[in-house]
Coordinates of C-alpha atoms in Angstrom, one line a residue:
Chain A
X15 CA 173.2 -5.8 252.4
X16 CA 170.9 -5.7 249.6
X17 CA 172.0 -3.7 246.5
X18 CA 169.3 -0.9 247.0
X19 CA 170.3 -0.4 250.5
X20 CA 173.8 -0.3 249.5
X21 CA 172.9 2.5 246.9
X22 CA 171.1 4.3 249.7
X23 CA 174.0 4.0 252.3
X24 CA 176.5 5.2 249.7
X25 CA 174.2 8.0 248.6
X26 CA 174.0 9.2 252.2
X27 CA 177.8 9.0 252.7
X28 CA 178.2 11.2 249.4
X29 CA 175.7 13.8 250.8
X30 CA 177.5 13.8 254.1
X31 CA 180.7 14.2 252.1
X32 CA 179.6 17.4 250.2
X33 CA 178.2 18.7 253.6
X34 CA 181.5 18.1 255.1
X35 CA 183.3 20.2 252.2
X36 CA 180.5 22.6 252.7
X37 CA 181.2 23.0 256.6
X38 CA 184.8 23.4 256.0
X39 CA 184.2 26.3 253.4
X40 CA 181.8 27.8 256.0
X41 CA 184.5 28.0 258.7
X42 CA 187.0 29.3 256.2
X43 CA 184.4 31.9 255.0
X44 CA 183.4 33.1 258.3
X45 CA 187.1 33.6 259.4
X46 CA 187.6 35.8 256.5
X47 CA 184.2 37.5 256.5
X48 CA 182.4 37.3 259.7
X49 CA 179.4 39.1 258.7
X50 CA 178.6 37.0 255.7
X51 CA 174.9 36.6 254.9
X52 CA 173.5 33.1 254.1
X53 CA 173.5 33.7 250.2
X54 CA 177.3 34.4 250.5
X55 CA 177.8 31.2 252.7
X56 CA 175.9 29.2 250.1
X57 CA 177.7 30.7 247.3
X58 CA 181.1 30.3 248.5
X59 CA 181.4 27.6 251.1
X60 CA 181.8 24.4 249.1
X61 CA 184.0 25.9 246.4
X62 CA 186.3 27.3 248.9
X63 CA 186.2 24.3 251.3
X64 CA 186.7 21.9 248.5
X65 CA 189.6 24.0 246.9
X66 CA 191.6 24.6 250.4
X67 CA 191.3 21.0 251.3
X68 CA 192.5 19.6 247.9
X69 CA 195.5 22.1 248.0
X70 CA 196.5 21.1 251.4
X71 CA 196.2 17.6 250.4
X72 CA 198.3 18.1 247.5
X73 CA 201.1 19.6 249.6
X74 CA 200.9 16.9 252.1
X75 CA 201.0 14.2 249.6
X76 CA 204.0 16.0 247.9
X77 CA 205.5 15.9 251.5
X78 CA 205.6 12.0 251.3
X79 CA 202.4 11.4 253.4
X80 CA 200.2 8.6 251.7
X81 CA 196.6 9.8 250.7
X82 CA 194.2 7.1 252.4
X83 CA 191.3 7.3 254.7
X84 CA 193.4 8.2 257.7
X85 CA 195.5 10.9 256.4
X86 CA 192.3 12.4 254.9
X87 CA 190.5 12.4 258.1
X88 CA 193.6 13.8 259.9
X89 CA 194.0 16.7 257.3
X90 CA 190.3 17.5 257.4
X91 CA 190.1 17.4 261.1
X92 CA 193.2 19.6 261.3
X93 CA 191.7 22.3 259.0
X94 CA 188.4 22.3 260.9
X95 CA 190.3 23.0 264.4
X96 CA 192.5 25.7 262.8
X97 CA 189.7 27.5 261.1
X98 CA 187.5 27.1 264.0
X99 CA 190.2 28.8 266.3
X100 CA 190.7 31.6 263.6
X101 CA 187.1 32.0 263.1
X102 CA 186.5 32.4 266.9
X103 CA 189.4 35.0 267.0
X104 CA 188.1 36.8 264.1
X105 CA 184.5 36.9 265.7
X106 CA 186.0 38.5 269.0
X107 CA 187.5 41.3 266.9
X108 CA 184.2 42.0 264.9
X109 CA 181.6 41.0 267.5
X110 CA 179.8 44.3 267.4
X111 CA 179.2 44.1 263.5
X112 CA 176.0 43.6 262.1
X113 CA 175.2 41.0 259.4
X114 CA 175.6 41.7 255.7
X115 CA 172.1 40.7 255.4
X116 CA 171.2 44.1 256.4
X117 CA 172.7 45.6 253.1
X118 CA 171.0 43.3 250.7
X119 CA 167.8 45.0 249.9
X120 CA 165.1 43.4 247.9
X121 CA 163.1 45.7 246.0
X122 CA 159.6 45.7 246.8
X123 CA 157.2 44.1 244.5
X124 CA 153.5 45.1 244.9
X125 CA 151.9 43.5 241.9
X126 CA 150.6 39.9 242.4
X127 CA 151.4 39.0 238.9
X128 CA 155.1 39.8 239.6
X129 CA 155.3 37.6 242.7
X130 CA 153.6 34.8 240.8
X131 CA 156.0 35.3 237.8
X132 CA 159.0 35.2 240.2
X133 CA 157.8 31.9 241.7
X134 CA 157.3 30.3 238.4
X135 CA 160.7 31.4 237.4
X136 CA 162.1 29.7 240.6
X137 CA 160.1 26.7 240.0
X138 CA 161.6 26.3 236.4
X139 CA 165.3 27.0 237.8
X140 CA 164.8 24.3 240.6
X141 CA 163.6 21.8 237.9
X142 CA 166.8 22.5 236.0
X143 CA 168.8 22.0 239.0
X144 CA 167.2 18.7 239.9
X145 CA 167.5 17.6 236.2
X146 CA 171.2 18.4 236.3
X147 CA 171.7 16.3 239.4
X148 CA 169.6 13.5 237.9
X149 CA 171.6 13.5 234.5
X150 CA 174.8 13.8 236.2
X151 CA 174.4 10.8 238.4
X152 CA 172.4 8.8 236.1
X153 CA 174.9 9.0 233.1
X154 CA 177.9 8.5 235.3
X155 CA 181.2 9.7 233.6
X156 CA 180.4 9.5 229.8
X157 CA 182.3 12.4 228.2
X158 CA 185.9 12.4 226.9
X159 CA 187.6 14.8 229.3
X160 CA 185.4 13.6 232.4
X161 CA 186.5 10.1 231.7
X162 CA 190.2 10.4 230.2
X163 CA 191.4 13.2 232.5
X164 CA 189.5 14.2 235.6
X165 CA 187.9 10.9 236.9
X166 CA 190.7 8.6 236.0
X167 CA 193.3 10.8 237.5
X168 CA 191.3 10.9 240.8
X169 CA 191.0 7.1 240.8
X170 CA 194.7 6.8 240.1
X171 CA 195.7 9.3 243.0
X172 CA 193.1 7.2 245.4
X173 CA 194.5 4.0 244.1
X174 CA 198.4 5.0 244.5
X175 CA 197.7 7.1 247.5
X176 CA 199.7 9.8 246.1
X177 CA 199.4 12.9 243.8
X178 CA 202.0 11.3 241.5
X179 CA 199.4 8.7 240.6
X180 CA 198.2 11.3 238.1
X181 CA 201.3 10.7 236.1
X182 CA 200.4 7.4 235.0
X183 CA 196.6 7.6 235.1
X184 CA 194.8 9.8 232.7
X185 CA 196.0 12.2 229.9
X186 CA 198.5 14.9 230.3
X187 CA 200.5 13.7 233.2
X188 CA 200.8 16.2 236.0
X189 CA 200.2 19.2 233.6
X190 CA 196.6 20.1 234.6
X191 CA 196.0 21.5 238.0
X192 CA 194.7 18.5 240.6
X193 CA 191.9 20.6 242.3
X194 CA 189.1 18.5 240.7
X195 CA 191.1 15.2 240.5
X196 CA 191.7 15.4 244.2
X197 CA 187.9 16.1 244.7
X198 CA 187.2 13.0 242.9
X199 CA 189.8 11.1 244.8
X200 CA 188.3 12.1 248.1
X201 CA 184.8 10.3 247.0
X202 CA 186.9 7.3 245.8
X203 CA 188.9 7.1 248.9
X204 CA 185.8 7.4 251.2
X205 CA 183.1 5.2 249.6
X206 CA 184.7 3.9 246.2
X207 CA 182.9 6.5 244.2
X208 CA 180.4 3.8 243.3
X209 CA 177.4 5.9 242.4
X210 CA 179.5 8.1 241.3
X211 CA 179.3 10.5 244.2
X212 CA 181.8 12.7 242.6
X213 CA 179.7 13.5 239.8
X214 CA 177.4 15.4 242.3
X215 CA 180.3 18.0 242.4
X216 CA 179.5 19.3 239.1
X217 CA 175.8 20.4 239.6
X218 CA 176.8 21.6 243.1
X219 CA 179.3 24.1 241.2
X220 CA 176.4 25.0 238.8
X221 CA 174.1 25.8 241.8
X222 CA 176.7 27.8 243.6
X223 CA 177.6 29.8 240.4
X224 CA 173.9 30.6 240.0
X225 CA 173.7 31.7 243.7
X226 CA 176.7 33.9 243.1
X227 CA 175.3 35.8 240.3
X228 CA 171.8 36.1 242.1
X229 CA 173.6 37.7 245.1
X230 CA 175.4 39.9 243.3
X231 CA 172.5 41.3 241.4
X232 CA 170.6 41.6 244.7
X233 CA 173.5 43.8 246.1
X234 CA 173.5 45.9 243.2
X235 CA 169.7 46.2 244.0
X236 CA 168.2 44.6 241.1
X237 CA 164.3 43.9 241.2
X238 CA 163.8 40.2 242.5
X239 CA 162.1 39.2 239.6
X240 CA 164.8 40.7 237.2
X241 CA 167.6 38.8 239.3
X242 CA 165.5 35.6 239.1
X243 CA 165.1 36.0 235.1
X244 CA 168.9 36.3 235.0
X245 CA 169.3 33.0 236.9
X246 CA 166.9 31.4 234.7
X247 CA 168.4 32.5 231.4
X248 CA 172.0 31.2 232.8
X249 CA 170.8 27.8 234.2
X250 CA 168.7 26.9 231.1
X251 CA 171.6 28.0 228.5
X252 CA 172.3 24.7 226.7
X253 CA 176.1 24.8 227.0
X254 CA 175.9 25.7 230.9
X255 CA 173.2 23.2 231.7
X256 CA 175.0 20.5 229.7
X257 CA 178.3 21.1 231.6
X258 CA 176.4 20.7 234.9
X259 CA 176.3 17.1 234.1
X260 CA 179.2 15.8 231.8
X261 CA 182.2 16.1 234.3
X262 CA 184.1 18.7 232.5
X263 CA 186.0 21.2 234.5
X264 CA 184.9 24.4 232.7
X265 CA 182.0 24.8 234.8
X266 CA 184.0 24.7 238.3
X267 CA 186.6 27.1 236.6
X268 CA 183.8 29.5 235.6
X269 CA 182.5 29.5 239.2
X270 CA 185.7 30.2 240.7
X271 CA 186.4 33.1 238.1
X272 CA 183.0 34.7 238.1
X273 CA 182.5 34.4 241.9
X274 CA 186.1 35.7 242.6
X275 CA 185.5 38.6 240.1
X276 CA 182.1 39.6 241.7
X277 CA 183.5 39.4 245.2
X278 CA 186.7 41.3 244.3
X279 CA 184.4 44.2 242.6
X280 CA 182.2 44.3 245.7
X281 CA 185.1 44.5 248.1
X282 CA 186.7 47.2 246.0
X283 CA 183.6 49.1 245.8
X284 CA 182.9 48.9 249.4
X285 CA 186.5 49.0 250.3
X286 CA 186.2 46.1 252.2
X287 CA 189.3 44.2 252.9
X288 CA 187.8 40.6 253.7
X289 CA 185.8 40.5 250.5
X290 CA 188.8 41.5 248.5
X291 CA 190.5 38.8 250.1
X292 CA 187.7 36.3 249.4
X293 CA 187.8 37.3 245.8
X294 CA 191.5 36.9 245.6
X295 CA 191.2 33.3 247.3
X296 CA 188.6 32.4 244.6
X297 CA 190.7 33.6 241.8
X298 CA 193.7 31.7 243.0
X299 CA 191.6 28.6 243.2
X300 CA 190.7 29.1 239.6
X301 CA 194.3 28.8 238.7
X302 CA 194.5 25.6 240.8
X303 CA 191.6 24.1 238.8
X304 CA 192.5 24.4 234.9
X305 CA 195.4 25.4 233.0
X306 CA 193.6 28.5 231.3
X307 CA 192.8 29.6 234.9
X308 CA 196.0 31.5 235.0
X309 CA 195.6 33.3 231.8
X310 CA 192.1 34.4 232.9
X311 CA 193.4 35.3 236.4
X312 CA 196.0 37.6 234.7
X313 CA 193.0 38.9 232.4
X314 CA 191.1 39.9 235.6
X315 CA 193.9 41.3 237.5
X316 CA 194.5 43.6 234.3
X317 CA 190.8 44.4 233.9
X318 CA 190.6 45.3 237.6
X319 CA 193.8 47.7 237.8
X320 CA 192.6 49.3 234.4
X321 CA 189.2 49.7 236.0
X322 CA 190.3 51.3 239.2
X323 CA 192.6 53.7 237.0
X324 CA 189.8 54.8 235.0
X325 CA 187.3 55.6 237.9
X326 CA 190.3 57.3 239.5
X327 CA 190.5 55.1 242.7
X328 CA 193.8 54.2 244.3
X329 CA 194.4 50.4 244.0
X330 CA 196.1 49.7 247.2
X331 CA 194.7 46.3 247.8
X332 CA 196.5 44.3 245.1
X333 CA 198.4 42.3 247.7
X334 CA 195.3 40.5 248.6
X335 CA 194.8 39.4 245.2
X336 CA 198.4 38.6 244.3
X337 CA 199.1 36.8 247.8
X338 CA 196.7 33.8 247.5
X339 CA 197.6 33.2 243.9
X340 CA 201.3 32.9 244.7
X341 CA 200.7 30.8 247.8
X342 CA 198.6 28.3 245.8
X343 CA 199.9 28.6 242.4
X344 CA 203.6 28.7 243.0
X345 CA 204.2 25.2 244.6
X346 CA 201.8 23.7 241.9
X347 CA 203.9 25.2 239.0
X348 CA 207.3 24.0 240.8
X349 CA 205.9 20.3 240.8
X350 CA 204.4 20.7 237.3
X351 CA 207.8 21.8 235.9
X352 CA 209.5 18.8 237.6
X353 CA 207.2 16.5 235.8
X354 CA 206.5 18.5 232.7
X355 CA 204.5 16.6 230.0
X356 CA 204.9 18.4 226.5
X357 CA 201.5 19.9 225.5
X358 CA 200.1 21.3 222.3
X359 CA 198.9 24.4 224.2
X360 CA 202.2 25.5 225.8
X361 CA 204.3 24.7 222.6
X362 CA 201.8 26.8 220.5
X363 CA 202.0 29.5 223.0
X364 CA 205.8 29.9 222.9
X365 CA 205.8 29.5 219.1
X366 CA 203.1 32.4 219.0
X367 CA 205.2 34.7 221.3
X368 CA 208.2 34.2 219.1
X369 CA 206.1 34.8 215.9
X370 CA 204.4 37.9 217.3
X371 CA 207.9 39.4 218.4
X372 CA 208.9 38.9 214.7
X373 CA 205.8 40.7 213.5
X374 CA 204.0 37.8 212.2
X375 CA 200.2 38.3 212.5
X376 CA 197.7 35.7 211.0
X377 CA 194.7 37.8 210.1
X378 CA 192.7 35.0 208.8
X379 CA 192.8 33.1 212.0
X380 CA 191.9 36.1 213.9
X381 CA 189.1 36.9 211.4
X382 CA 187.6 33.4 212.0
X383 CA 187.5 33.3 215.7
X384 CA 185.9 36.7 215.8
X385 CA 183.4 35.6 213.2
X386 CA 182.9 32.4 215.4
X387 CA 182.5 34.5 218.6
X388 CA 180.0 37.1 216.5
X389 CA 178.0 34.0 215.5
X390 CA 177.4 32.7 219.1
X391 CA 175.2 35.5 219.5
X392 CA 172.8 34.4 216.8
X393 CA 173.5 30.6 217.1
X394 CA 171.2 28.7 219.6
X395 CA 173.1 25.4 219.8
X396 CA 175.6 26.5 222.6
X397 CA 174.8 29.8 224.3
X398 CA 171.1 29.7 223.5
X399 CA 169.7 33.2 223.8
X400 CA 172.0 34.2 226.6
X401 CA 174.5 36.5 224.5
X402 CA 171.8 37.9 222.4
X403 CA 169.5 38.8 225.3
X404 CA 172.6 40.1 227.3
X405 CA 173.6 42.2 224.3
X406 CA 170.2 43.9 224.3
X407 CA 169.9 44.5 227.7
X408 CA 173.5 45.9 227.9
X409 CA 172.7 48.1 224.7
X410 CA 169.4 49.4 226.2
X411 CA 170.9 50.6 229.5
X412 CA 174.5 51.5 228.4
X413 CA 175.5 55.1 229.4
X414 CA 179.2 55.6 228.7
X415 CA 179.4 58.3 231.5
X416 CA 178.1 55.9 234.0
X417 CA 180.4 53.5 233.0
X418 CA 183.4 55.8 233.4
X419 CA 182.6 56.9 236.8
X420 CA 181.0 53.7 238.5
X421 CA 183.4 51.2 239.6
X422 CA 181.5 48.2 239.5
X423 CA 180.4 48.7 235.9
X424 CA 183.8 49.7 234.8
X425 CA 185.6 46.6 236.1
X426 CA 183.1 44.3 235.0
X427 CA 183.3 45.8 231.5
X428 CA 186.8 45.9 231.2
X429 CA 187.3 42.5 232.9
X430 CA 184.9 41.1 230.4
X431 CA 186.8 42.5 227.5
X432 CA 190.1 41.2 228.9
X433 CA 188.8 37.9 229.4
X434 CA 187.3 37.7 226.0
X435 CA 190.8 38.9 224.5
X436 CA 192.5 36.1 226.5
X437 CA 190.2 33.5 225.2
X438 CA 190.6 34.7 221.7
X439 CA 194.3 34.5 222.5
X440 CA 194.3 31.0 223.7
X441 CA 192.8 30.0 220.4
X442 CA 194.9 32.5 218.0
X443 CA 198.2 30.9 219.3
X444 CA 197.4 27.7 217.1
X445 CA 197.5 29.8 214.1
X446 CA 201.3 29.7 214.2
X447 CA 203.3 26.7 212.3
X448 CA 203.4 23.9 212.7
X449 CA 199.7 24.1 213.8
X450 CA 198.1 26.4 211.3
X451 CA 194.5 27.6 210.4
X452 CA 193.0 24.2 210.4
X453 CA 194.2 23.5 214.0
X454 CA 192.4 26.8 214.8
X455 CA 189.3 25.7 212.9
X456 CA 189.1 22.4 214.7
X457 CA 189.6 23.9 218.1
X458 CA 186.9 26.6 217.2
X459 CA 184.4 23.6 217.0
X460 CA 185.7 21.6 220.1
X461 CA 187.1 24.0 222.6
X462 CA 186.4 27.6 222.1
X463 CA 182.8 27.7 223.3
X464 CA 183.3 26.0 226.7
X465 CA 186.5 28.1 227.3
X466 CA 184.5 31.3 226.6
X467 CA 182.0 30.6 229.6
X468 CA 183.8 33.0 232.0
X469 CA 183.6 36.2 229.8
X470 CA 180.1 35.2 228.8
X471 CA 178.8 35.1 232.3
X472 CA 180.7 38.2 233.3
X473 CA 179.0 40.1 230.3
X474 CA 175.8 38.7 231.5
X475 CA 176.3 39.9 235.1
X476 CA 176.9 43.4 233.5
X477 CA 174.1 43.3 231.2
X478 CA 171.5 42.8 233.8
X479 CA 172.7 45.6 236.3
X480 CA 173.0 48.0 233.2
X481 CA 169.5 47.1 232.3
X482 CA 168.4 47.7 235.9
X483 CA 169.7 51.2 235.5
X484 CA 167.7 51.6 232.3
X485 CA 164.5 50.5 234.2
X486 CA 165.2 52.9 237.2
X487 CA 165.8 55.7 234.7
X488 CA 162.5 55.0 232.9
Chain B
X7 CA 142.7 56.6 222.7
X8 CA 146.0 57.3 220.8
X9 CA 146.7 60.4 222.9
X10 CA 145.8 58.5 226.2
X11 CA 148.3 56.0 225.3
X12 CA 151.1 58.3 224.3
X13 CA 150.5 60.1 227.5
X14 CA 150.5 57.1 229.8
X15 CA 153.1 55.0 228.3
X16 CA 156.5 56.4 227.9
X17 CA 158.7 54.9 225.2
X18 CA 161.4 53.8 227.5
X19 CA 159.0 52.1 229.8
X20 CA 157.6 50.1 226.7
X21 CA 161.1 49.1 225.7
X22 CA 161.9 48.0 229.2
X23 CA 158.8 45.9 229.6
X24 CA 159.4 44.4 226.3
X25 CA 163.0 43.4 226.9
X26 CA 162.0 42.1 230.5
X27 CA 159.4 40.0 228.6
X28 CA 161.8 38.9 225.8
X29 CA 164.3 37.6 228.6
X30 CA 161.4 35.6 230.1
X31 CA 160.4 34.1 226.9
X32 CA 163.9 33.3 226.1
X33 CA 164.4 31.6 229.3
X34 CA 161.2 29.7 228.9
X35 CA 162.2 28.7 225.6
X36 CA 165.6 27.4 226.7
X37 CA 164.0 25.7 229.6
X38 CA 161.7 23.7 227.3
X39 CA 164.7 22.6 225.1
X40 CA 166.7 21.5 228.3
X41 CA 163.6 19.7 229.8
X42 CA 163.0 18.0 226.3
X43 CA 166.7 16.8 226.3
X44 CA 166.6 15.7 230.0
X45 CA 163.4 13.6 229.3
X46 CA 164.9 12.1 226.5
X47 CA 168.2 11.1 227.9
X48 CA 166.5 10.1 231.2
X49 CA 164.2 7.6 229.2
X50 CA 167.0 6.2 227.0
X51 CA 170.1 6.2 229.2
X52 CA 169.1 6.9 232.9
X53 CA 165.8 5.0 233.6
X54 CA 166.7 1.8 231.6
X55 CA 170.1 1.6 233.4
X56 CA 169.2 2.4 236.8
X57 CA 169.9 -1.1 238.0
X58 CA 173.7 -1.0 236.4
X59 CA 176.9 0.2 237.9
X60 CA 178.4 3.5 237.3
X61 CA 181.0 2.1 234.9
X62 CA 178.2 0.4 232.6
X63 CA 176.0 3.4 232.9
X64 CA 178.8 5.7 231.5
X65 CA 179.7 3.1 228.9
X66 CA 176.2 3.1 227.6
X67 CA 175.9 7.0 227.5
X68 CA 179.3 7.1 226.0
X69 CA 179.3 4.8 223.0
X70 CA 176.0 2.6 223.4
X71 CA 174.8 -0.8 224.3
X72 CA 177.5 -3.1 222.6
X73 CA 180.3 -1.0 224.2
X74 CA 178.7 -1.3 227.5
X75 CA 178.2 -5.1 227.1
X76 CA 181.9 -5.4 225.9
X77 CA 183.3 -3.5 228.8
X78 CA 181.1 -5.8 231.2
X79 CA 182.6 -8.7 229.3
X80 CA 186.3 -7.4 229.7
X81 CA 185.7 -6.6 233.3
X82 CA 184.5 -10.2 234.1
X83 CA 187.0 -12.0 231.9
X84 CA 190.3 -10.0 233.0
X85 CA 191.5 -9.9 236.7
X86 CA 192.1 -6.7 238.3
X87 CA 195.9 -7.1 238.6
X88 CA 196.2 -7.9 234.8
X89 CA 197.8 -5.8 232.2
X90 CA 195.6 -5.4 229.0
X91 CA 197.1 -4.5 225.8
X92 CA 195.0 -2.6 223.2
X93 CA 196.1 -3.8 219.6
X94 CA 194.7 -0.5 218.0
X95 CA 193.8 -2.3 214.8
X96 CA 190.7 -0.5 214.5
X97 CA 189.8 3.2 214.0
X98 CA 187.0 3.0 216.7
X99 CA 188.2 5.6 219.3
X100 CA 187.3 3.9 222.5
X101 CA 189.3 0.8 221.7
X102 CA 192.4 2.9 220.7
X103 CA 192.7 5.2 223.7
X104 CA 194.8 4.1 226.7
X105 CA 193.3 6.9 228.9
X106 CA 189.7 6.2 228.1
X107 CA 190.1 2.5 228.7
X108 CA 191.9 3.1 232.0
X109 CA 188.7 4.5 233.3
X110 CA 186.5 1.7 232.2
X111 CA 188.8 -1.2 233.2
X112 CA 190.2 0.5 236.2
X113 CA 192.3 -0.7 238.2
X114 CA 194.0 -2.8 235.4
X115 CA 197.1 -1.6 233.7
X116 CA 196.6 -0.4 230.1
X117 CA 199.2 -0.5 227.3
X118 CA 199.3 0.1 223.7
X119 CA 200.7 -1.6 220.8
X120 CA 202.6 0.7 218.1
X121 CA 200.8 1.4 215.1
X122 CA 201.5 -1.1 212.1
X123 CA 203.5 -3.7 214.1
X124 CA 200.9 -5.7 216.0
X125 CA 202.3 -9.0 215.4
X126 CA 205.8 -8.4 217.0
X127 CA 203.9 -6.3 219.8
X128 CA 201.9 -9.5 220.6
X129 CA 205.0 -11.8 220.4
X130 CA 207.1 -9.5 222.6
X131 CA 204.4 -8.8 225.3
X132 CA 202.4 -12.1 225.7
X133 CA 203.1 -13.7 229.1
X134 CA 201.4 -14.4 232.4
X135 CA 198.8 -11.9 233.3
X136 CA 198.8 -10.1 230.0
X137 CA 195.6 -9.7 227.9
X138 CA 195.1 -8.5 224.4
X139 CA 192.0 -6.7 223.2
X140 CA 191.3 -6.9 219.5
X141 CA 188.3 -4.8 218.3
X142 CA 188.6 -5.9 214.7
X143 CA 191.2 -6.0 211.9
X144 CA 193.7 -8.3 213.5
X145 CA 194.5 -11.5 211.7
X146 CA 197.3 -13.1 213.6
X147 CA 199.3 -16.3 212.4
X148 CA 199.2 -19.4 214.6
X149 CA 202.8 -18.8 215.8
X150 CA 201.8 -15.2 217.0
X151 CA 199.1 -16.4 219.3
X152 CA 200.8 -19.5 220.5
X153 CA 200.3 -19.8 224.2
X154 CA 197.1 -17.6 224.0
X155 CA 193.4 -18.5 224.0
X156 CA 191.1 -16.4 222.0
X157 CA 187.7 -15.7 223.6
X158 CA 185.1 -14.1 221.5
X159 CA 182.5 -11.5 222.6
X160 CA 181.1 -11.2 219.0
X161 CA 182.2 -11.6 215.5
X162 CA 184.4 -8.5 215.5
X163 CA 185.3 -8.2 219.4
X164 CA 187.5 -10.5 221.1
X165 CA 190.2 -11.0 223.7
X166 CA 193.3 -13.0 223.8
X167 CA 193.9 -14.7 227.4
X168 CA 197.2 -16.2 228.5
X169 CA 196.8 -20.0 228.7
X170 CA 196.8 -21.1 232.3

């Protein structure tokens, strides 16, 4: 077979593999939320399909079954059969329901100018998505974490046929969750990841994140042009666009957290149990994606609880948020505890907790972090104009009374603040000895901006609906 | 005219239009920056390397052409089942990191010499199937490299192969 034909065959296999993950996710989403609209399916299917499959593979491998093509096909087929059956059952129960499409209202735009502007915006967004796919595939794995953690762990797992391959291959042993390494391992097992097909996962998460924000804005009755502008602003933000192609897992984490938060809010607002369950599942998969996922999960749960309290609504659906996290995270933490590799992050956290208990506060570190955060609003390099524009839109439409009475805005605002505080906390813990202020400054330059992605996007989601209020008022 | 404008255009409407336009302009500017970077990277790293495998493309994008060629050299000279020892006599990051080299030399086993005692590290570890990567700064005695063959990639980069 000629090399170009080989490439085409592998590309076809990779696309089929992505479609298979999408199909599994589609069945799971249809099982939980029968009346989902096509934007919801596009937003959720691949992330949920890939996350659930990797978690089951993790359990299967822990049980001693070798991870190879046969076991992969077996597990995938079993999941398809189970969710096909459950999906049919849930279909019978809700067969008289109508599609969720009915509730997505598109504001009418009469002016041709607006229609053409909207089309232009979509052309720009699609160009960015194509560029991210091209760069992701063309540059292969070329950045530190992508190479030294995520890709090599996936290859190690595939080569040894076990999740314990992650102990010897790649940094940090078994201390980082295995969602992304197992997704990479699936590509390695199926076609050797020669393109590498696993790099297509990252632009895919980028697209599904954009779809999630767009759908949320449409559901909040934003003008289509304004929602499209929001998508353009997010997709062209330098840090986010770069992360769609470098193989770091901050973007997949942001996808799980933001999609989970938005679905949770929608479910709580409509008192729809299935949407809350979907939100809970996505947030649990965030814990299964990166170590700081758990900290941000706690921040969101606090944000949601406080938000419900502020608007005076009873929060009886907490089980649907806690249960998926317990099911997914507990086995992982049990395994991690057995094969614990000492990490600076964990040591710093314990030292900080002990220091705070003694009343030691490092004000200079806090000042430096907050000054850096404030600087991001005006500095183009990482967040472009995203934070500046979001701040302007938020300030224009902000009404305290509305925020205190409307559940969506309240939860989004409090969750954004809680996630922001959590990110500040993740960095602040390094202020304590033996690390100190120099470690904080180093990490401000290397880690802070990418860890700040979830609160930044949560704030943008809020800013656009606040601005939409302003437009409606004026 | 002034009265006409004042009557027709409310301040809030003007602010809303201004902000929406600002968001559009900001998005377009960000798009232009992203497009410029994409075109530059595509020309320099994607299009010229389109015939290469994933490892070589990644090596070039990470540390440039010399690193890419050296990785290809290592992959062709060292068998898949070999153990590769990084001497770490240089400060150049890619030649010092076990995890980084694990990816580029996969599935070869990668180990490191302890800092400062390279000579005894080589003496202790040399044997069948063990290859040493020297990225500069290693001046061994003849006794240390007895039983090894030096294979030069260029003036500063070389490997020591076990003699058959």
